[in-house]
PDB file of C-alpha atoms and ligand atoms in Angstrom:
ATOM      1  CA  UNK G   1       0.000   0.000   0.000  1.00 70.00           C
ATOM      2  CA  UNK G   2       1.656   3.189  -1.097  1.00 80.00           C
ATOM      3  CA  UNK G   3       1.277   6.554   0.532  1.00 91.00           C
ATOM      4  CA  UNK G   4       2.896   9.826  -0.544  1.00 96.00           C
ATOM      5  CA  UNK G   5       2.529  13.588  -0.092  1.00 96.00           C
ATOM      6  CA  UNK G   6      -0.754  13.618  -2.041  1.00 97.00           C
ATOM      7  CA  UNK G   7      -2.442  10.674  -0.306  1.00 98.00           C
ATOM      8  CA  UNK G   8      -5.973  11.390   0.943  1.00 97.00           C
ATOM      9  CA  UNK G   9      -7.083   9.737   4.167  1.00 98.00           C
ATOM     10  CA  UNK G  10     -10.444   8.090   4.810  1.00 98.00           C
ATOM     11  CA  UNK G  11     -10.873   7.333   8.510  1.00 98.00           C
ATOM     12  CA  UNK G  12     -12.830   4.689  10.340  1.00 98.00           C
ATOM     13  CA  UNK G  13     -13.979   6.208  13.614  1.00 98.00           C
ATOM     14  CA  UNK G  14     -15.274   3.851  16.291  1.00 97.00           C
ATOM     15  CA  UNK G  15     -14.337   1.849  19.336  1.00 97.00           C
ATOM     16  CA  UNK G  16     -13.170  -0.870  19.083  1.00 95.00           C
ATOM     17  CA  UNK G  17     -11.912  -0.815  15.478  1.00 96.00           C
ATOM     18  CA  UNK G  18      -9.016  -3.264  15.656  1.00 95.00           C
ATOM     19  CA  UNK G  19     -10.902  -6.150  14.044  1.00 94.00           C
ATOM     20  CA  UNK G  20     -12.541  -4.125  11.273  1.00 96.00           C
ATOM     21  CA  UNK G  21     -12.644  -5.669   7.794  1.00 98.00           C
ATOM     22  CA  UNK G  22     -13.181  -2.264   6.160  1.00 98.00           C
ATOM     23  CA  UNK G  23      -9.478  -1.396   5.622  1.00 98.00           C
ATOM     24  CA  UNK G  24      -8.800  -4.509   3.537  1.00 98.00           C
ATOM     25  CA  UNK G  25     -11.908  -3.959   1.415  1.00 98.00           C
ATOM     26  CA  UNK G  26     -11.449  -0.213   0.894  1.00 98.00           C
ATOM     27  CA  UNK G  27      -7.680  -0.160   0.391  1.00 98.00           C
ATOM     28  CA  UNK G  28      -7.901  -3.006  -2.141  1.00 98.00           C
ATOM     29  CA  UNK G  29     -10.571  -1.064  -4.073  1.00 98.00           C
ATOM     30  CA  UNK G  30      -8.699   2.280  -3.867  1.00 98.00           C
ATOM     31  CA  UNK G  31      -5.609   0.595  -5.323  1.00 97.00           C
ATOM     32  CA  UNK G  32      -7.578  -1.288  -7.951  1.00 98.00           C
ATOM     33  CA  UNK G  33      -9.378   1.808  -9.242  1.00 98.00           C
ATOM     34  CA  UNK G  34      -6.267   3.998  -9.013  1.00 97.00           C
ATOM     35  CA  UNK G  35      -7.226   6.316  -6.147  1.00 98.00           C
ATOM     36  CA  UNK G  36      -4.378   7.691  -4.042  1.00 97.00           C
ATOM     37  CA  UNK G  37      -6.462   7.198  -0.900  1.00 98.00           C
ATOM     38  CA  UNK G  38      -5.639   5.393   2.315  1.00 98.00           C
ATOM     39  CA  UNK G  39      -8.268   3.920   4.657  1.00 98.00           C
ATOM     40  CA  UNK G  40      -7.096   3.932   8.244  1.00 98.00           C
ATOM     41  CA  UNK G  41      -8.738   3.044  11.584  1.00 98.00           C
ATOM     42  CA  UNK G  42      -8.954   5.346  14.594  1.00 98.00           C
ATOM     43  CA  UNK G  43     -10.050   4.155  17.997  1.00 98.00           C
ATOM     44  CA  UNK G  44     -12.008   7.146  19.272  1.00 98.00           C
ATOM     45  CA  UNK G  45     -13.622   7.315  22.697  1.00 98.00           C
ATOM     46  CA  UNK G  46     -16.961   9.080  23.220  1.00 97.00           C
ATOM     47  CA  UNK G  47     -15.397  12.142  24.831  1.00 98.00           C
ATOM     48  CA  UNK G  48     -13.060  12.627  21.854  1.00 98.00           C
ATOM     49  CA  UNK G  49     -15.698  12.225  19.136  1.00 98.00           C
ATOM     50  CA  UNK G  50     -16.174  15.966  18.565  1.00 98.00           C
ATOM     51  CA  UNK G  51     -12.414  16.519  18.355  1.00 98.00           C
ATOM     52  CA  UNK G  52     -12.077  13.668  15.880  1.00 98.00           C
ATOM     53  CA  UNK G  53     -14.658  15.363  13.621  1.00 98.00           C
ATOM     54  CA  UNK G  54     -12.699  18.613  13.886  1.00 98.00           C
ATOM     55  CA  UNK G  55      -9.642  16.558  12.913  1.00 98.00           C
ATOM     56  CA  UNK G  56     -11.329  15.383   9.706  1.00 98.00           C
ATOM     57  CA  UNK G  57     -11.855  19.023   8.733  1.00 97.00           C
ATOM     58  CA  UNK G  58      -8.507  20.281  10.008  1.00 97.00           C
ATOM     59  CA  UNK G  59      -6.508  17.639   8.175  1.00 97.00           C
ATOM     60  CA  UNK G  60      -8.760  17.634   5.129  1.00 98.00           C
ATOM     61  CA  UNK G  61      -9.521  13.913   5.169  1.00 98.00           C
ATOM     62  CA  UNK G  62     -11.619  12.766   2.186  1.00 98.00           C
ATOM     63  CA  UNK G  63     -14.208  11.323   4.528  1.00 98.00           C
ATOM     64  CA  UNK G  64     -14.924   8.695   7.128  1.00 98.00           C
ATOM     65  CA  UNK G  65     -16.875   5.659   8.155  1.00 98.00           C
ATOM     66  CA  UNK G  66     -18.504   5.840  11.547  1.00 98.00           C
ATOM     67  CA  UNK G  67     -19.095   2.687  13.516  1.00 96.00           C
ATOM     68  CA  UNK G  68     -20.195   1.492  16.953  1.00 94.00           C
ATOM     69  CA  UNK G  69     -20.803   3.314  19.289  1.00 95.00           C
ATOM     70  CA  UNK G  70     -20.814   6.680  17.474  1.00 97.00           C
ATOM     71  CA  UNK G  71     -23.348   6.317  14.619  1.00 96.00           C
ATOM     72  CA  UNK G  72     -26.034   8.390  16.371  1.00 95.00           C
ATOM     73  CA  UNK G  73     -23.923  10.852  18.378  1.00 97.00           C
ATOM     74  CA  UNK G  74     -21.823  11.853  15.329  1.00 98.00           C
ATOM     75  CA  UNK G  75     -24.808  13.567  13.696  1.00 98.00           C
ATOM     76  CA  UNK G  76     -24.712  16.656  15.909  1.00 98.00           C
ATOM     77  CA  UNK G  77     -21.088  17.385  15.008  1.00 98.00           C
ATOM     78  CA  UNK G  78     -21.586  17.325  11.223  1.00 98.00           C
ATOM     79  CA  UNK G  79     -22.479  20.279   8.972  1.00 98.00           C
ATOM     80  CA  UNK G  80     -25.404  18.415   7.433  1.00 98.00           C
ATOM     81  CA  UNK G  81     -27.086  15.012   7.437  1.00 98.00           C
ATOM     82  CA  UNK G  82     -28.717  13.622   4.324  1.00 98.00           C
ATOM     83  CA  UNK G  83     -32.529  13.085   4.804  1.00 98.00           C
ATOM     84  CA  UNK G  84     -32.442   9.254   4.580  1.00 97.00           C
ATOM     85  CA  UNK G  85     -29.760   9.052   7.275  1.00 98.00           C
ATOM     86  CA  UNK G  86     -31.869  11.443   9.360  1.00 97.00           C
ATOM     87  CA  UNK G  87     -34.929   9.202   8.966  1.00 96.00           C
ATOM     88  CA  UNK G  88     -32.916   6.115   9.925  1.00 97.00           C
ATOM     89  CA  UNK G  89     -31.375   8.089  12.776  1.00 96.00           C
ATOM     90  CA  UNK G  90     -27.792   6.996  12.168  1.00 95.00           C
ATOM     91  CA  UNK G  91     -24.779   7.983  10.063  1.00 98.00           C
ATOM     92  CA  UNK G  92     -22.143   5.458   9.009  1.00 98.00           C
ATOM     93  CA  UNK G  93     -20.478   7.494   6.245  1.00 98.00           C
ATOM     94  CA  UNK G  94     -19.139  11.052   6.172  1.00 98.00           C
ATOM     95  CA  UNK G  95     -18.093  12.906   3.024  1.00 98.00           C
ATOM     96  CA  UNK G  96     -15.860  15.968   3.213  1.00 98.00           C
ATOM     97  CA  UNK G  97     -17.225  18.430   0.662  1.00 97.00           C
ATOM     98  CA  UNK G  98     -14.689  21.251   0.574  1.00 96.00           C
ATOM     99  CA  UNK G  99     -14.535  21.474   4.359  1.00 96.00           C
ATOM    100  CA  UNK G 100     -18.244  20.822   4.952  1.00 98.00           C
ATOM    101  CA  UNK G 101     -18.954  17.405   6.426  1.00 98.00           C
ATOM    102  CA  UNK G 102     -22.138  15.635   5.294  1.00 98.00           C
ATOM    103  CA  UNK G 103     -23.433  12.438   6.886  1.00 98.00           C
ATOM    104  CA  UNK G 104     -24.973   9.504   5.003  1.00 98.00           C
ATOM    105  CA  UNK G 105     -26.264   6.037   5.787  1.00 98.00           C
ATOM    106  CA  UNK G 106     -25.139   3.206   3.521  1.00 98.00           C
ATOM    107  CA  UNK G 107     -26.097   0.404   5.949  1.00 98.00           C
ATOM    108  CA  UNK G 108     -29.618   0.298   4.548  1.00 98.00           C
ATOM    109  CA  UNK G 109     -28.222  -0.015   1.003  1.00 98.00           C
ATOM    110  CA  UNK G 110     -26.036  -2.891   2.225  1.00 98.00           C
ATOM    111  CA  UNK G 111     -29.029  -4.665   3.731  1.00 98.00           C
ATOM    112  CA  UNK G 112     -31.268  -4.244   0.693  1.00 98.00           C
ATOM    113  CA  UNK G 113     -28.576  -5.231  -1.809  1.00 98.00           C
ATOM    114  CA  UNK G 114     -27.688  -8.350   0.211  1.00 98.00           C
ATOM    115  CA  UNK G 115     -31.346  -9.440   0.218  1.00 98.00           C
ATOM    116  CA  UNK G 116     -31.926  -8.555  -3.436  1.00 98.00           C
ATOM    117  CA  UNK G 117     -29.006 -10.731  -4.487  1.00 97.00           C
ATOM    118  CA  UNK G 118     -31.065 -13.654  -3.160  1.00 97.00           C
ATOM    119  CA  UNK G 119     -34.699 -12.607  -3.613  1.00 98.00           C
ATOM    120  CA  UNK G 120     -37.108  -9.824  -4.487  1.00 98.00           C
ATOM    121  CA  UNK G 121     -38.352  -7.709  -1.553  1.00 98.00           C
ATOM    122  CA  UNK G 122     -41.568  -6.253  -2.954  1.00 98.00           C
ATOM    123  CA  UNK G 123     -44.667  -7.903  -1.425  1.00 98.00           C
ATOM    124  CA  UNK G 124     -42.599 -10.461   0.496  1.00 98.00           C
ATOM    125  CA  UNK G 125     -43.477 -11.112   4.129  1.00 98.00           C
ATOM    126  CA  UNK G 126     -40.374 -10.310   6.186  1.00 98.00           C
ATOM    127  CA  UNK G 127     -39.853 -10.856   9.917  1.00 98.00           C
ATOM    128  CA  UNK G 128     -37.270  -8.418  11.264  1.00 98.00           C
ATOM    129  CA  UNK G 129     -35.858  -9.271  14.682  1.00 98.00           C
ATOM    130  CA  UNK G 130     -34.346  -6.353  16.592  1.00 97.00           C
ATOM    131  CA  UNK G 131     -35.106  -2.684  17.146  1.00 96.00           C
ATOM    132  CA  UNK G 132     -31.661  -1.051  17.386  1.00 92.00           C
ATOM    133  CA  UNK G 133     -29.670   0.858  14.757  1.00 91.00           C
ATOM    134  CA  UNK G 134     -29.210  -2.064  12.352  1.00 94.00           C
ATOM    135  CA  UNK G 135     -32.920  -2.907  12.575  1.00 96.00           C
ATOM    136  CA  UNK G 136     -33.855   0.717  11.862  1.00 96.00           C
ATOM    137  CA  UNK G 137     -31.745   0.681   8.675  1.00 97.00           C
ATOM    138  CA  UNK G 138     -33.352  -2.635   7.643  1.00 98.00           C
ATOM    139  CA  UNK G 139     -36.879  -1.375   8.400  1.00 98.00           C
ATOM    140  CA  UNK G 140     -36.293   1.745   6.304  1.00 97.00           C
ATOM    141  CA  UNK G 141     -34.855  -0.181   3.346  1.00 97.00           C
ATOM    142  CA  UNK G 142     -37.527  -2.872   3.354  1.00 98.00           C
ATOM    143  CA  UNK G 143     -40.374  -0.392   3.608  1.00 97.00           C
ATOM    144  CA  UNK G 144     -38.879   1.589   0.690  1.00 97.00           C
ATOM    145  CA  UNK G 145     -38.929  -1.624  -1.360  1.00 97.00           C
ATOM    146  CA  UNK G 146     -42.531  -2.427  -0.353  1.00 97.00           C
ATOM    147  CA  UNK G 147     -41.726  -5.494   1.717  1.00 98.00           C
ATOM    148  CA  UNK G 148     -44.427  -6.567   4.192  1.00 98.00           C
ATOM    149  CA  UNK G 149     -42.682  -6.082   7.529  1.00 98.00           C
ATOM    150  CA  UNK G 150     -43.285  -7.595  10.957  1.00 98.00           C
ATOM    151  CA  UNK G 151     -40.956  -6.428  13.720  1.00 98.00           C
ATOM    152  CA  UNK G 152     -40.072  -8.605  16.710  1.00 98.00           C
ATOM    153  CA  UNK G 153     -37.911  -7.558  19.620  1.00 97.00           C
ATOM    154  CA  UNK G 154     -36.991  -8.716  23.117  1.00 96.00           C
ATOM    155  CA  UNK G 155     -38.138  -5.373  24.532  1.00 96.00           C
ATOM    156  CA  UNK G 156     -41.676  -5.166  23.194  1.00 97.00           C
ATOM    157  CA  UNK G 157     -42.054  -1.386  23.567  1.00 97.00           C
ATOM    158  CA  UNK G 158     -39.124  -0.811  21.200  1.00 96.00           C
ATOM    159  CA  UNK G 159     -40.656  -3.148  18.596  1.00 97.00           C
ATOM    160  CA  UNK G 160     -43.936  -1.306  18.988  1.00 97.00           C
ATOM    161  CA  UNK G 161     -42.473   2.147  18.501  1.00 96.00           C
ATOM    162  CA  UNK G 162     -40.409   1.080  15.462  1.00 96.00           C
ATOM    163  CA  UNK G 163     -43.457  -0.662  13.968  1.00 97.00           C
ATOM    164  CA  UNK G 164     -45.542   2.451  14.517  1.00 97.00           C
ATOM    165  CA  UNK G 165     -42.959   4.568  12.727  1.00 96.00           C
ATOM    166  CA  UNK G 166     -42.919   2.269   9.695  1.00 95.00           C
ATOM    167  CA  UNK G 167     -46.637   1.432   9.759  1.00 95.00           C
ATOM    168  CA  UNK G 168     -46.266  -2.317  10.246  1.00 96.00           C
ATOM    169  CA  UNK G 169     -47.078  -5.119  12.712  1.00 96.00           C
ATOM    170  CA  UNK G 170     -44.990  -6.039  15.746  1.00 97.00           C
ATOM    171  CA  UNK G 171     -44.735  -9.050  18.067  1.00 96.00           C
ATOM    172  CA  UNK G 172     -42.777 -10.125  21.128  1.00 95.00           C
ATOM    173  CA  UNK G 173     -39.850 -12.539  20.718  1.00 95.00           C
ATOM    174  CA  UNK G 174     -41.901 -15.137  22.595  1.00 94.00           C
ATOM    175  CA  UNK G 175     -44.409 -15.223  19.715  1.00 95.00           C
ATOM    176  CA  UNK G 176     -41.999 -16.379  16.977  1.00 96.00           C
ATOM    177  CA  UNK G 177     -43.725 -19.779  16.758  1.00 95.00           C
ATOM    178  CA  UNK G 178     -46.762 -18.103  15.246  1.00 93.00           C
ATOM    179  CA  UNK G 179     -44.958 -16.491  12.287  1.00 97.00           C
ATOM    180  CA  UNK G 180     -44.555 -17.947   8.818  1.00 97.00           C
ATOM    181  CA  UNK G 181     -42.815 -15.720   6.260  1.00 98.00           C
ATOM    182  CA  UNK G 182     -40.577 -15.467   3.189  1.00 98.00           C
ATOM    183  CA  UNK G 183     -37.596 -14.084   5.071  1.00 98.00           C
ATOM    184  CA  UNK G 184     -36.316 -13.822   8.641  1.00 98.00           C
ATOM    185  CA  UNK G 185     -33.696 -11.176   9.416  1.00 98.00           C
ATOM    186  CA  UNK G 186     -31.646 -11.186  12.590  1.00 98.00           C
ATOM    187  CA  UNK G 187     -30.717  -7.570  13.308  1.00 97.00           C
ATOM    188  CA  UNK G 188     -29.646  -8.245  16.901  1.00 96.00           C
ATOM    189  CA  UNK G 189     -26.120  -9.014  18.042  1.00 95.00           C
ATOM    190  CA  UNK G 190     -27.091 -12.516  19.210  1.00 97.00           C
ATOM    191  CA  UNK G 191     -24.629 -15.139  17.874  1.00 97.00           C
ATOM    192  CA  UNK G 192     -21.723 -12.742  17.387  1.00 96.00           C
ATOM    193  CA  UNK G 193     -18.260 -13.732  18.607  1.00 96.00           C
ATOM    194  CA  UNK G 194     -17.607 -14.746  21.349  1.00 96.00           C
ATOM    195  CA  UNK G 195     -21.195 -16.047  21.839  1.00 96.00           C
ATOM    196  CA  UNK G 196     -21.123 -18.223  18.716  1.00 97.00           C
ATOM    197  CA  UNK G 197     -23.229 -21.003  20.240  1.00 96.00           C
ATOM    198  CA  UNK G 198     -26.291 -18.754  20.540  1.00 98.00           C
ATOM    199  CA  UNK G 199     -29.137 -18.171  18.123  1.00 98.00           C
ATOM    200  CA  UNK G 200     -32.193 -15.915  18.303  1.00 98.00           C
ATOM    201  CA  UNK G 201     -34.509 -18.748  17.133  1.00 98.00           C
ATOM    202  CA  UNK G 202     -34.956 -22.504  17.280  1.00 97.00           C
ATOM    203  CA  UNK G 203     -34.562 -24.783  14.229  1.00 97.00           C
ATOM    204  CA  UNK G 204     -38.256 -25.612  14.498  1.00 97.00           C
ATOM    205  CA  UNK G 205     -39.192 -21.940  14.142  1.00 98.00           C
ATOM    206  CA  UNK G 206     -36.914 -21.600  11.108  1.00 98.00           C
ATOM    207  CA  UNK G 207     -38.912 -24.237   9.220  1.00 98.00           C
ATOM    208  CA  UNK G 208     -41.582 -21.551   8.737  1.00 98.00           C
ATOM    209  CA  UNK G 209     -39.251 -19.373   6.621  1.00 98.00           C
ATOM    210  CA  UNK G 210     -37.961 -19.686   3.063  1.00 98.00           C
ATOM    211  CA  UNK G 211     -34.826 -17.614   3.658  1.00 98.00           C
ATOM    212  CA  UNK G 212     -32.758 -16.337   6.597  1.00 98.00           C
ATOM    213  CA  UNK G 213     -30.436 -13.313   6.681  1.00 98.00           C
ATOM    214  CA  UNK G 214     -28.148 -12.797   9.668  1.00 98.00           C
ATOM    215  CA  UNK G 215     -26.692  -9.303   9.928  1.00 97.00           C
ATOM    216  CA  UNK G 216     -24.013 -10.734  12.247  1.00 97.00           C
ATOM    217  CA  UNK G 217     -20.939 -11.428  10.074  1.00 96.00           C
ATOM    218  CA  UNK G 218     -18.464 -12.722  12.611  1.00 96.00           C
ATOM    219  CA  UNK G 219     -18.392 -15.728  12.519  1.00 97.00           C
ATOM    220  CA  UNK G 220     -19.065 -15.940   8.770  1.00 98.00           C
ATOM    221  CA  UNK G 221     -21.556 -18.737   9.314  1.00 98.00           C
ATOM    222  CA  UNK G 222     -23.415 -18.072  12.545  1.00 98.00           C
ATOM    223  CA  UNK G 223     -25.341 -20.654  14.536  1.00 98.00           C
ATOM    224  CA  UNK G 224     -28.539 -19.120  13.105  1.00 98.00           C
ATOM    225  CA  UNK G 225     -27.340 -19.641   9.516  1.00 98.00           C
ATOM    226  CA  UNK G 226     -26.214 -23.212  10.271  1.00 98.00           C
ATOM    227  CA  UNK G 227     -29.623 -23.958  11.783  1.00 98.00           C
ATOM    228  CA  UNK G 228     -31.336 -22.283   8.828  1.00 98.00           C
ATOM    229  CA  UNK G 229     -29.536 -24.602   6.407  1.00 98.00           C
ATOM    230  CA  UNK G 230     -30.639 -27.585   8.473  1.00 98.00           C
ATOM    231  CA  UNK G 231     -34.205 -26.280   8.328  1.00 98.00           C
ATOM    232  CA  UNK G 232     -33.988 -26.082   4.529  1.00 98.00           C
ATOM    233  CA  UNK G 233     -33.841 -22.276   4.267  1.00 98.00           C
ATOM    234  CA  UNK G 234     -31.837 -20.251   1.803  1.00 98.00           C
ATOM    235  CA  UNK G 235     -29.206 -18.252   3.733  1.00 98.00           C
ATOM    236  CA  UNK G 236     -27.743 -14.766   3.329  1.00 98.00           C
ATOM    237  CA  UNK G 237     -24.540 -14.088   5.291  1.00 98.00           C
ATOM    238  CA  UNK G 238     -23.995 -10.735   7.072  1.00 98.00           C
ATOM    239  CA  UNK G 239     -20.734 -10.232   5.230  1.00 98.00           C
ATOM    240  CA  UNK G 240     -22.764  -9.504   2.071  1.00 98.00           C
ATOM    241  CA  UNK G 241     -24.287  -6.504   3.812  1.00 98.00           C
ATOM    242  CA  UNK G 242     -20.860  -5.359   4.980  1.00 98.00           C
ATOM    243  CA  UNK G 243     -19.462  -5.549   1.443  1.00 98.00           C
ATOM    244  CA  UNK G 244     -22.409  -3.737  -0.153  1.00 98.00           C
ATOM    245  CA  UNK G 245     -22.377  -0.929   2.418  1.00 98.00           C
ATOM    246  CA  UNK G 246     -18.616  -0.605   1.876  1.00 98.00           C
ATOM    247  CA  UNK G 247     -19.110  -0.337  -1.895  1.00 98.00           C
ATOM    248  CA  UNK G 248     -21.810   2.317  -1.406  1.00 98.00           C
ATOM    249  CA  UNK G 249     -19.520   4.343   0.901  1.00 98.00           C
ATOM    250  CA  UNK G 250     -16.661   4.017  -1.601  1.00 98.00           C
ATOM    251  CA  UNK G 251     -18.898   5.499  -4.279  1.00 98.00           C
ATOM    252  CA  UNK G 252     -19.795   8.441  -2.030  1.00 98.00           C
ATOM    253  CA  UNK G 253     -16.114   9.280  -1.444  1.00 98.00           C
ATOM    254  CA  UNK G 254     -14.837   8.730  -4.977  1.00 98.00           C
ATOM    255  CA  UNK G 255     -17.822   9.006  -7.320  1.00 98.00           C
ATOM    256  CA  UNK G 256     -16.853   5.635  -8.786  1.00 98.00           C
ATOM    257  CA  UNK G 257     -18.684   2.309  -8.519  1.00 98.00           C
ATOM    258  CA  UNK G 258     -16.874  -0.339  -6.485  1.00 98.00           C
ATOM    259  CA  UNK G 259     -17.042  -4.086  -7.089  1.00 98.00           C
ATOM    260  CA  UNK G 260     -18.983  -5.310  -4.036  1.00 98.00           C
ATOM    261  CA  UNK G 261     -18.413  -8.939  -5.022  1.00 98.00           C
ATOM    262  CA  UNK G 262     -14.669  -8.474  -4.869  1.00 98.00           C
ATOM    263  CA  UNK G 263     -14.936  -6.615  -1.573  1.00 98.00           C
ATOM    264  CA  UNK G 264     -16.974  -9.539  -0.217  1.00 98.00           C
ATOM    265  CA  UNK G 265     -14.307 -12.047  -1.300  1.00 98.00           C
ATOM    266  CA  UNK G 266     -11.416 -10.161   0.286  1.00 98.00           C
ATOM    267  CA  UNK G 267     -13.372  -9.579   3.514  1.00 98.00           C
ATOM    268  CA  UNK G 268     -14.235 -13.278   3.700  1.00 98.00           C
ATOM    269  CA  UNK G 269     -10.578 -14.254   3.277  1.00 98.00           C
ATOM    270  CA  UNK G 270      -9.487 -11.719   5.866  1.00 97.00           C
ATOM    271  CA  UNK G 271     -12.124 -12.982   8.336  1.00 97.00           C
ATOM    272  CA  UNK G 272     -10.838 -16.532   7.825  1.00 95.00           C
ATOM    273  CA  UNK G 273      -7.331 -15.272   8.646  1.00 93.00           C
ATOM    274  CA  UNK G 274      -5.978 -15.931   5.144  1.00 85.00           C
TER     275      UNK G 274
HETATM  276  P1  LIG W 301     -27.291  -2.092  16.779  1.00 52.83           P
HETATM  277  O1  LIG W 301     -27.077  -0.624  16.604  1.00 52.83           O
HETATM  278  O2  LIG W 301     -26.113  -2.937  16.352  1.00 52.83           O
HETATM  279  O3  LIG W 301     -28.560  -2.581  16.196  1.00 52.83           O
HETATM  280  P2  LIG W 301     -28.350  -1.873  19.469  1.00 52.83           P
HETATM  281  O4  LIG W 301     -28.924  -0.543  19.114  1.00 52.83           O
HETATM  282  O5  LIG W 301     -27.650  -2.007  20.761  1.00 52.83           O
HETATM  283  O6  LIG W 301     -27.314  -2.346  18.365  1.00 52.83           O
HETATM  284  O7  LIG W 301     -29.521  -2.971  19.352  1.00 52.83           O
HETATM  285  C1  LIG W 301     -29.316  -4.249  19.716  1.00 52.83           C
HETATM  286  C2  LIG W 301     -30.557  -5.088  19.384  1.00 52.83           C
HETATM  287  O8  LIG W 301     -30.258  -6.454  19.715  1.00 52.83           O
HETATM  288  C3  LIG W 301     -31.794  -4.731  20.188  1.00 52.83           C
HETATM  289  O9  LIG W 301     -32.931  -4.979  19.411  1.00 52.83           O
HETATM  290  C4  LIG W 301     -31.718  -5.723  21.376  1.00 52.83           C
HETATM  291  O10 LIG W 301     -32.945  -6.007  21.993  1.00 52.83           O
HETATM  292  P3  LIG W 301     -33.525  -5.045  23.171  1.00 52.83           P
HETATM  293  O11 LIG W 301     -34.126  -3.872  22.490  1.00 52.83           O
HETATM  294  O12 LIG W 301     -34.504  -5.890  23.876  1.00 52.83           O
HETATM  295  O13 LIG W 301     -32.332  -4.687  24.030  1.00 52.83           O
HETATM  296  C5  LIG W 301     -31.207  -6.944  20.675  1.00 52.83           C
HETATM  297  N1  LIG W 301     -30.522  -7.890  21.574  1.00 52.83           N
HETATM  298  C6  LIG W 301     -29.274  -7.786  22.074  1.00 52.83           C
HETATM  299  N2  LIG W 301     -28.990  -8.869  22.846  1.00 52.83           N
HETATM  300  C7  LIG W 301     -30.095  -9.670  22.811  1.00 52.83           C
HETATM  301  C8  LIG W 301     -30.431 -10.946  23.380  1.00 52.83           C
HETATM  302  N3  LIG W 301     -29.552 -11.605  24.150  1.00 52.83           N
HETATM  303  N4  LIG W 301     -31.643 -11.463  23.115  1.00 52.83           N
HETATM  304  C9  LIG W 301     -32.534 -10.820  22.338  1.00 52.83           C
HETATM  305  N5  LIG W 301     -32.277  -9.610  21.754  1.00 52.83           N
HETATM  306  C10 LIG W 301     -31.083  -9.044  21.991  1.00 52.83           C
END
């Protein structure tokens, strides 16, 4: 990876960031498409978030990705937030437009593209489990594509308020047995390393779904996805979402389309430690 006096920096701002797959995906694509850009990770604590945004401006970075736990808080430090990101309530991408920082959300694009690679969304019955930031991005994307949403969450009130916002049904997690649908999406963190033995559903419940998408991408094949295969469902790995959101962010910074398929392959290799 070369860097010289003209290299533009794109920062990942979050905490922790040490295991991020974004640098391998973005730096490979910058090199491939001939951009003298460097993607670099910065572990930023909550109390330094505002200063880190000032740093983007001060050092004229090309932009940034924002990750956990700053996707909501970052919004008040930016010059503007694009309406879709505002509606979702989270920013994961920042573009530096001549010193003015604008926030975007590409997570919802990642989610929709990952699903659309496997199936159409319009008119499909989709059970979305979770009511946090990832679930909000999924709910926005699916409602834009006219999917028929049902939201389930451990804390019922949160499912209810999200469902109200998007004009759809909601249920408690204890009512999963009663749902039959085209797609189940796990937008909770259940099953993520180190808790790889856990799943949000039982195999029996999965038999009522044609396809299962787990937003968790580490491990590559979660317990939920393994169970889904056993139950005869088509599976969509979370790494697809990660690659598509990365490609969408790349396009915002550079104006050029990135090859999400290639980004997926390199991220998968990197996750496997190759
Ligand atoms: P993110 O921004 O990644 O979506 P978040 O905002 O912290 O993260 O949301 C986490 C989601 O995972 C929530 O829907 C949470 O359910 P609650 O609203 O009930 O907290 C869900 N979640 C996390 N751990 C869970 C568990 N062990 N069982 C069920 N749901 C869980």
